[in-house]
Every structure is written in structure tokens, then in C-alpha cells.
């Protein structure tokens, strides 16, 4: 099971133009995110999120185990003092093109990089080989969009806050399509999360096309 998540505004933004994103969602949605973290073996983020937010990626708002923390970082930009690299007993992996020395205990996974970076399927396969098959792709925009474009997600949880940011970072960006018959039409269920936030639970395993009448 591979699940993506994004906390976004009504207008589909996940951060302001300056990268400020804490917090778009209220506590119910944040608890949901921590519940997702507790349910998976590994949480993936892109290096852009590590640099912008310096997240811990631990489970704090609910009881539950911390997942392994995975950073996609082809150019070795993750600061050595990034909080998610803290040695707290959880596995910490960095996917790179060329490894460089890191603190003891940090696992480096070397993958080839194509035009769109690492193949999401190759990343997932490398995690499966290391015993991690339940995966949360937590963001940011580039990372989640690449997993979605590669059809590497089973589900996507959009945590939508009743907020209009009006400019800034767009959550999902995919290659252009000509008309709406090529749009991804997904099966979705909506749940209230409190504070006006809603969860849109998208099942991406259902057929992507059809039902265009
Ligand atoms: N609201 C939310 O739920 C949420 C969640 C997470 C983050 N955010 C926000 O999102 C922003 C960061 O998003 P972002 O899109 O700029 O960055 P990002 O997705 O966190 O990181 C993007 C970078 O990670 C590397 N990367 C990602 N996928 C890769 C792949 N398949 N192969 C190779 N490298 C890959 C690349 O590094 P290189 O550039 O070195 O090639 C890429 O430029 C921040 O403002 C953060 O606050 C919001």
C-alpha cells in the first residue's frame, strides 16, 4: 500500500510563495497525518521539504510507532543536522545518485536518475527489498506529483482546509493534457475532520479513465 498525502487550501496550495506552510490544516487533520505515519513502515519526503520545513516526521499527536524516514535527495542537499536524521532508533534512508559520507546509522541508497529523477517504482522496490512495503509519500509538491504521474500511488489523502491562499506553491503539477477526457478521474470519499477541514480519500487503484458521459 502506497499512500500520498497533501494538506492544501481550497485553491490547491500547499504553501505560500515564501514556502510557509505551517499550518494550513487544523488539529484534526494533523492528527490524521500522524495516524497515517503510525500505520506505515516508511515516510518519504523530498529534500525540498527537509530544507523548507525541517520536519521531524515522527508520530507525536497520537500513540503509535515512528516510521522509517526516507529522503529523496539526488544531489546530497540534506543538511547533516536535519531533524529527521536524528538518531531516535528509527531507520533513516537517503536516496542519492552519488553517496557521500553521512553519520553512522544513516542508510544511503544509490539509484540512477532519469529525466524526472528517480523512478518512484524503483524507490518503492528498493524499500520493499529492505522490508518496507507500507509507505506514506508525505510531500512536497514535486515528490508527490512524480509518484502520482508514475501511477505509483494506491491512495491519496487530500486534507483540504477552508482557506484561500491565492498564490504560492501548487500541490500537484502533472504534465499538460489536451482535454478532460485525459484527466485522472478518481473514486473519492469525503470525511469531515473538524475545524472545517475535510479529508478527500482518493482510491487511485480504480480505473483512471472512462465514465466520460
Ligand atoms: N502541505 C503539505 O502537506 C506539505 C507537505 C510537504 C511539504 N510541503 C511544502 O512543500 C514545499 C516543498 O515542496 P517542493 O515541491 O518544493 O519539494 P519536495 O517535493 O519536498 O522536494 C523536491 C526535491 O526533492 C528531490 N526529489 C523529489 N522527488 C524526486 C525523485 N523522484 N527523484 C529524484 N529527486 C527527487 C529533488 O531534489 P533536487 O532538486 O536536488 O533534484 C526535488 O527537487 C515546502 O514549502 C513545504 O512546506 C507541504
Tab-separated table of C-alpha atoms and ligand atoms in Angstrom:
chain	number	residue	atom	x	y	z
A	1	UNK	CA	0.000	0.000	0.000
A	2	UNK	CA	1.412	3.347	-1.048
A	3	UNK	CA	-0.483	6.403	0.069
A	4	UNK	CA	0.188	10.039	-0.737
A	5	UNK	CA	-0.974	12.967	1.356
A	6	UNK	CA	-1.190	16.712	0.980
A	7	UNK	CA	-2.554	19.366	3.276
A	8	UNK	CA	-3.899	22.037	0.981
A	9	UNK	CA	-6.089	25.122	0.783
A	10	UNK	CA	-9.367	25.325	-1.142
A	11	UNK	CA	-7.386	26.712	-4.071
A	12	UNK	CA	-4.980	23.778	-4.089
A	13	UNK	CA	-1.976	25.490	-2.477
A	14	UNK	CA	0.314	23.716	-0.012
A	15	UNK	CA	2.473	26.696	0.955
A	16	UNK	CA	2.798	30.428	0.411
A	17	UNK	CA	5.172	31.763	-2.237
A	18	UNK	CA	7.810	32.098	0.503
A	19	UNK	CA	7.343	28.419	1.463
A	20	UNK	CA	5.356	28.982	4.679
A	21	UNK	CA	3.057	26.014	5.227
A	22	UNK	CA	2.634	25.627	8.985
A	23	UNK	CA	-0.112	25.037	9.460
A	24	UNK	CA	-2.696	25.010	6.695
A	25	UNK	CA	-4.717	22.345	8.491
A	26	UNK	CA	-6.264	22.256	11.961
A	27	UNK	CA	-5.538	19.697	14.667
A	28	UNK	CA	-7.967	17.001	13.396
A	29	UNK	CA	-6.167	16.851	10.063
A	30	UNK	CA	-2.748	16.939	11.711
A	31	UNK	CA	-3.792	14.010	13.921
A	32	UNK	CA	-4.876	12.184	10.782
A	33	UNK	CA	-1.434	12.753	9.277
A	34	UNK	CA	0.221	11.363	12.399
A	35	UNK	CA	-2.144	8.369	12.278
A	36	UNK	CA	-1.043	7.736	8.708
A	37	UNK	CA	2.602	7.917	9.806
A	38	UNK	CA	1.900	5.402	12.572
A	39	UNK	CA	0.281	2.980	10.109
A	40	UNK	CA	3.158	2.803	7.608
A	41	UNK	CA	6.640	1.326	7.576
A	42	UNK	CA	8.193	4.382	5.929
A	43	UNK	CA	7.508	8.052	5.207
A	44	UNK	CA	9.002	9.613	2.064
A	45	UNK	CA	9.738	13.316	1.644
A	46	UNK	CA	11.707	15.252	-0.949
A	47	UNK	CA	14.780	17.191	0.070
A	48	UNK	CA	12.875	20.426	-0.663
A	49	UNK	CA	10.598	19.730	2.296
A	50	UNK	CA	13.526	18.856	4.552
A	51	UNK	CA	15.173	22.195	3.717
A	52	UNK	CA	11.965	24.277	3.881
A	53	UNK	CA	10.295	22.749	6.959
A	54	UNK	CA	12.962	20.702	8.760
A	55	UNK	CA	10.239	18.204	9.835
A	56	UNK	CA	10.735	15.503	12.462
A	57	UNK	CA	8.442	13.046	10.634
A	58	UNK	CA	7.690	11.283	13.927
A	59	UNK	CA	4.371	10.275	15.489
A	60	UNK	CA	3.615	12.684	18.320
A	61	UNK	CA	-0.062	13.606	18.250
A	62	UNK	CA	-1.303	10.048	18.793
A	63	UNK	CA	0.208	6.920	20.344
A	64	UNK	CA	1.980	4.777	17.769
A	65	UNK	CA	5.340	3.750	16.357
A	66	UNK	CA	7.555	6.071	14.347
A	67	UNK	CA	8.051	5.062	10.716
A	68	UNK	CA	11.379	4.905	8.909
A	69	UNK	CA	12.219	8.274	7.362
A	70	UNK	CA	13.169	8.400	3.704
A	71	UNK	CA	14.564	11.432	1.877
A	72	UNK	CA	14.798	11.667	-1.915
A	73	UNK	CA	17.952	13.713	-2.361
A	74	UNK	CA	19.779	13.102	-5.645
A	75	UNK	CA	22.212	15.977	-5.111
A	76	UNK	CA	23.067	15.373	-1.453
A	77	UNK	CA	21.481	18.616	-0.253
A	78	UNK	CA	20.112	17.282	3.061
A	79	UNK	CA	21.804	19.159	5.919
A	80	UNK	CA	23.615	16.830	8.335
A	81	UNK	CA	21.704	18.441	11.210
A	82	UNK	CA	18.252	17.885	9.641
A	83	UNK	CA	15.859	16.874	12.428
A	84	UNK	CA	14.571	13.859	10.514
A	85	UNK	CA	18.107	12.422	10.536
A	86	UNK	CA	18.159	12.430	14.345
A	87	UNK	CA	19.103	9.014	15.711
A	88	UNK	CA	16.000	8.011	17.706
A	89	UNK	CA	16.009	4.312	16.824
A	90	UNK	CA	14.071	4.699	13.552
A	91	UNK	CA	15.655	3.823	10.244
A	92	UNK	CA	16.805	6.817	8.193
A	93	UNK	CA	17.491	6.395	4.493
A	94	UNK	CA	18.644	8.909	1.899
A	95	UNK	CA	18.235	8.108	-1.798
A	96	UNK	CA	21.130	9.612	-3.723
A	97	UNK	CA	22.834	9.421	-7.103
A	98	UNK	CA	26.338	9.660	-5.625
A	99	UNK	CA	26.747	8.768	-1.944
A	100	UNK	CA	28.748	10.975	0.375
A	101	UNK	CA	29.732	10.160	3.952
A	102	UNK	CA	26.908	10.558	6.470
A	103	UNK	CA	26.607	9.915	10.200
A	104	UNK	CA	26.663	6.309	11.349
A	105	UNK	CA	23.320	4.564	11.026
A	106	UNK	CA	22.072	6.587	8.054
A	107	UNK	CA	21.486	4.232	5.139
A	108	UNK	CA	22.369	5.515	1.684
A	109	UNK	CA	20.561	4.020	-1.292
A	110	UNK	CA	22.116	4.736	-4.665
A	111	UNK	CA	19.750	4.877	-7.644
A	112	UNK	CA	20.147	6.072	-11.232
A	113	UNK	CA	18.332	9.304	-12.079
A	114	UNK	CA	16.238	9.733	-15.223
A	115	UNK	CA	14.692	12.902	-16.696
A	116	UNK	CA	12.186	13.027	-13.822
A	117	UNK	CA	14.627	11.973	-11.148
A	118	UNK	CA	14.430	8.566	-9.518
A	119	UNK	CA	11.717	6.284	-10.778
A	120	UNK	CA	9.077	6.158	-8.000
A	121	UNK	CA	8.644	2.448	-8.723
A	122	UNK	CA	12.389	1.888	-8.266
A	123	UNK	CA	12.264	3.778	-4.956
A	124	UNK	CA	9.367	1.605	-3.768
A	125	UNK	CA	11.102	-1.569	-4.916
A	126	UNK	CA	14.251	-0.582	-3.001
A	127	UNK	CA	12.139	-0.017	0.116
A	128	UNK	CA	10.335	-3.347	-0.332
A	129	UNK	CA	13.704	-5.102	-0.574
A	130	UNK	CA	14.533	-3.538	2.793
A	131	UNK	CA	11.301	-4.737	4.407
A	132	UNK	CA	9.194	-1.585	3.960
A	133	UNK	CA	6.033	-2.106	1.909
A	134	UNK	CA	3.537	0.243	3.578
A	135	UNK	CA	4.658	3.691	2.509
A	136	UNK	CA	3.400	7.245	3.012
A	137	UNK	CA	4.522	9.831	0.448
A	138	UNK	CA	4.192	12.954	2.563
A	139	UNK	CA	5.331	15.585	0.076
A	140	UNK	CA	6.158	18.106	-1.048
A	141	UNK	CA	4.740	19.047	-4.367
A	142	UNK	CA	7.483	17.717	-6.666
A	143	UNK	CA	7.772	14.419	-4.828
A	144	UNK	CA	4.065	13.643	-4.653
A	145	UNK	CA	3.421	14.810	-8.225
A	146	UNK	CA	6.110	12.457	-9.534
A	147	UNK	CA	4.616	9.497	-7.663
A	148	UNK	CA	1.170	10.375	-8.969
A	149	UNK	CA	2.398	10.849	-12.555
A	150	UNK	CA	4.121	7.451	-12.382
A	151	UNK	CA	0.890	5.908	-11.070
A	152	UNK	CA	2.809	4.651	-8.084
A	153	UNK	CA	0.133	5.571	-5.502
A	154	UNK	CA	-2.720	3.334	-4.370
A	155	UNK	CA	-4.473	6.087	-2.429
A	156	UNK	CA	-4.167	9.794	-1.931
A	157	UNK	CA	-5.435	11.697	1.078
A	158	UNK	CA	-6.063	15.370	0.384
A	159	UNK	CA	-6.607	17.262	3.633
A	160	UNK	CA	-8.445	20.354	2.469
A	161	UNK	CA	-8.655	23.391	4.731
A	162	UNK	CA	-11.290	26.118	4.299
A	163	UNK	CA	-8.612	28.648	3.410
A	164	UNK	CA	-7.755	30.505	0.222
A	165	UNK	CA	-4.055	31.313	-0.098
A	166	UNK	CA	-4.396	32.734	-3.583
A	167	UNK	CA	-0.773	32.329	-4.653
A	168	UNK	CA	2.156	30.126	-3.739
A	169	UNK	CA	3.081	26.512	-4.212
A	170	UNK	CA	0.548	24.344	-6.036
A	171	UNK	CA	0.085	20.909	-4.517
A	172	UNK	CA	0.001	18.772	-7.657
A	173	UNK	CA	1.595	19.539	-11.004
A	174	UNK	CA	1.365	16.979	-13.795
A	175	UNK	CA	2.258	17.072	-17.493
A	176	UNK	CA	-0.295	19.052	-19.572
A	177	UNK	CA	-3.279	17.261	-21.098
A	178	UNK	CA	-5.293	18.341	-24.146
A	179	UNK	CA	-8.802	17.847	-22.839
A	180	UNK	CA	-10.648	16.499	-19.826
A	181	UNK	CA	-11.045	13.010	-21.250
A	182	UNK	CA	-7.366	12.551	-20.289
A	183	UNK	CA	-7.863	13.832	-16.739
A	184	UNK	CA	-7.489	11.377	-13.879
A	185	UNK	CA	-10.986	10.722	-12.644
A	186	UNK	CA	-10.763	9.015	-9.263
A	187	UNK	CA	-13.120	7.363	-6.871
A	188	UNK	CA	-13.276	9.584	-3.771
A	189	UNK	CA	-14.934	9.596	-0.362
A	190	UNK	CA	-15.128	12.705	1.796
A	191	UNK	CA	-14.917	12.814	5.600
A	192	UNK	CA	-15.105	15.802	7.956
A	193	UNK	CA	-12.025	16.218	10.148
A	194	UNK	CA	-13.149	19.060	12.404
A	195	UNK	CA	-12.358	22.747	12.245
A	196	UNK	CA	-13.860	22.877	8.755
A	197	UNK	CA	-11.144	20.645	7.298
A	198	UNK	CA	-12.185	17.712	5.133
A	199	UNK	CA	-10.405	14.542	4.078
A	200	UNK	CA	-10.812	13.561	0.442
A	201	UNK	CA	-9.801	9.908	0.331
A	202	UNK	CA	-8.974	9.101	-3.298
A	203	UNK	CA	-8.781	5.485	-4.397
A	204	UNK	CA	-6.306	5.504	-7.270
A	205	UNK	CA	-6.500	1.777	-7.928
A	206	UNK	CA	-9.890	2.188	-9.615
A	207	UNK	CA	-9.876	2.781	-13.404
A	208	UNK	CA	-8.340	6.122	-14.327
A	209	UNK	CA	-10.459	6.743	-17.393
A	210	UNK	CA	-13.941	6.051	-18.689
A	211	UNK	CA	-17.303	7.293	-17.452
A	212	UNK	CA	-16.994	10.480	-19.511
A	213	UNK	CA	-20.630	10.963	-20.433
B	1	LIG	N1	1.008	20.897	2.921
B	1	LIG	C1	1.622	19.731	2.895
B	1	LIG	O1	1.019	18.667	3.081
B	1	LIG	C2	3.088	19.707	2.622
B	1	LIG	C3	3.797	18.502	2.765
B	1	LIG	C4	5.153	18.506	2.491
B	1	LIG	C5	5.763	19.685	2.070
B	1	LIG	N2	5.033	20.818	1.944
B	1	LIG	C6	5.648	22.049	1.441
B	1	LIG	O2	6.163	21.756	0.169
B	1	LIG	C7	7.283	22.591	-0.080
B	1	LIG	C8	8.386	21.730	-0.634
B	1	LIG	O3	7.901	21.095	-1.798
B	1	LIG	P1	8.790	21.015	-3.091
B	1	LIG	O4	7.948	20.506	-4.197
B	1	LIG	O5	9.489	22.314	-3.270
B	1	LIG	O6	9.879	19.976	-2.654
B	1	LIG	P2	9.902	18.406	-2.324
B	1	LIG	O7	8.965	17.626	-3.137
B	1	LIG	O8	9.861	18.235	-0.859
B	1	LIG	O9	11.399	18.130	-2.783
B	1	LIG	C9	11.699	18.247	-4.149
B	1	LIG	C10	13.112	17.817	-4.398
B	1	LIG	O10	13.329	16.506	-3.879
B	1	LIG	C11	14.052	15.741	-4.807
B	1	LIG	N3	13.135	14.748	-5.376
B	1	LIG	C12	11.819	14.612	-5.199
B	1	LIG	N4	11.329	13.556	-5.886
B	1	LIG	C13	12.377	13.036	-6.523
B	1	LIG	C14	12.522	11.941	-7.413
B	1	LIG	N5	11.516	11.140	-7.802
B	1	LIG	N6	13.753	11.705	-7.890
B	1	LIG	C15	14.800	12.489	-7.548
B	1	LIG	N7	14.715	13.531	-6.714
B	1	LIG	C16	13.526	13.795	-6.209
B	1	LIG	C17	14.547	16.718	-5.862
B	1	LIG	O11	15.748	17.268	-5.402
B	1	LIG	P3	16.795	18.059	-6.354
B	1	LIG	O12	16.199	19.409	-6.568
B	1	LIG	O13	18.055	18.130	-5.568
B	1	LIG	O14	16.905	17.290	-7.635
B	1	LIG	C18	13.408	17.736	-5.866
B	1	LIG	O15	13.712	18.994	-6.401
B	1	LIG	C19	7.622	23.288	1.214
B	1	LIG	O16	7.171	24.618	1.146
B	1	LIG	C20	6.824	22.518	2.251
B	1	LIG	O17	6.418	23.361	3.291
B	1	LIG	C21	3.714	20.862	2.207
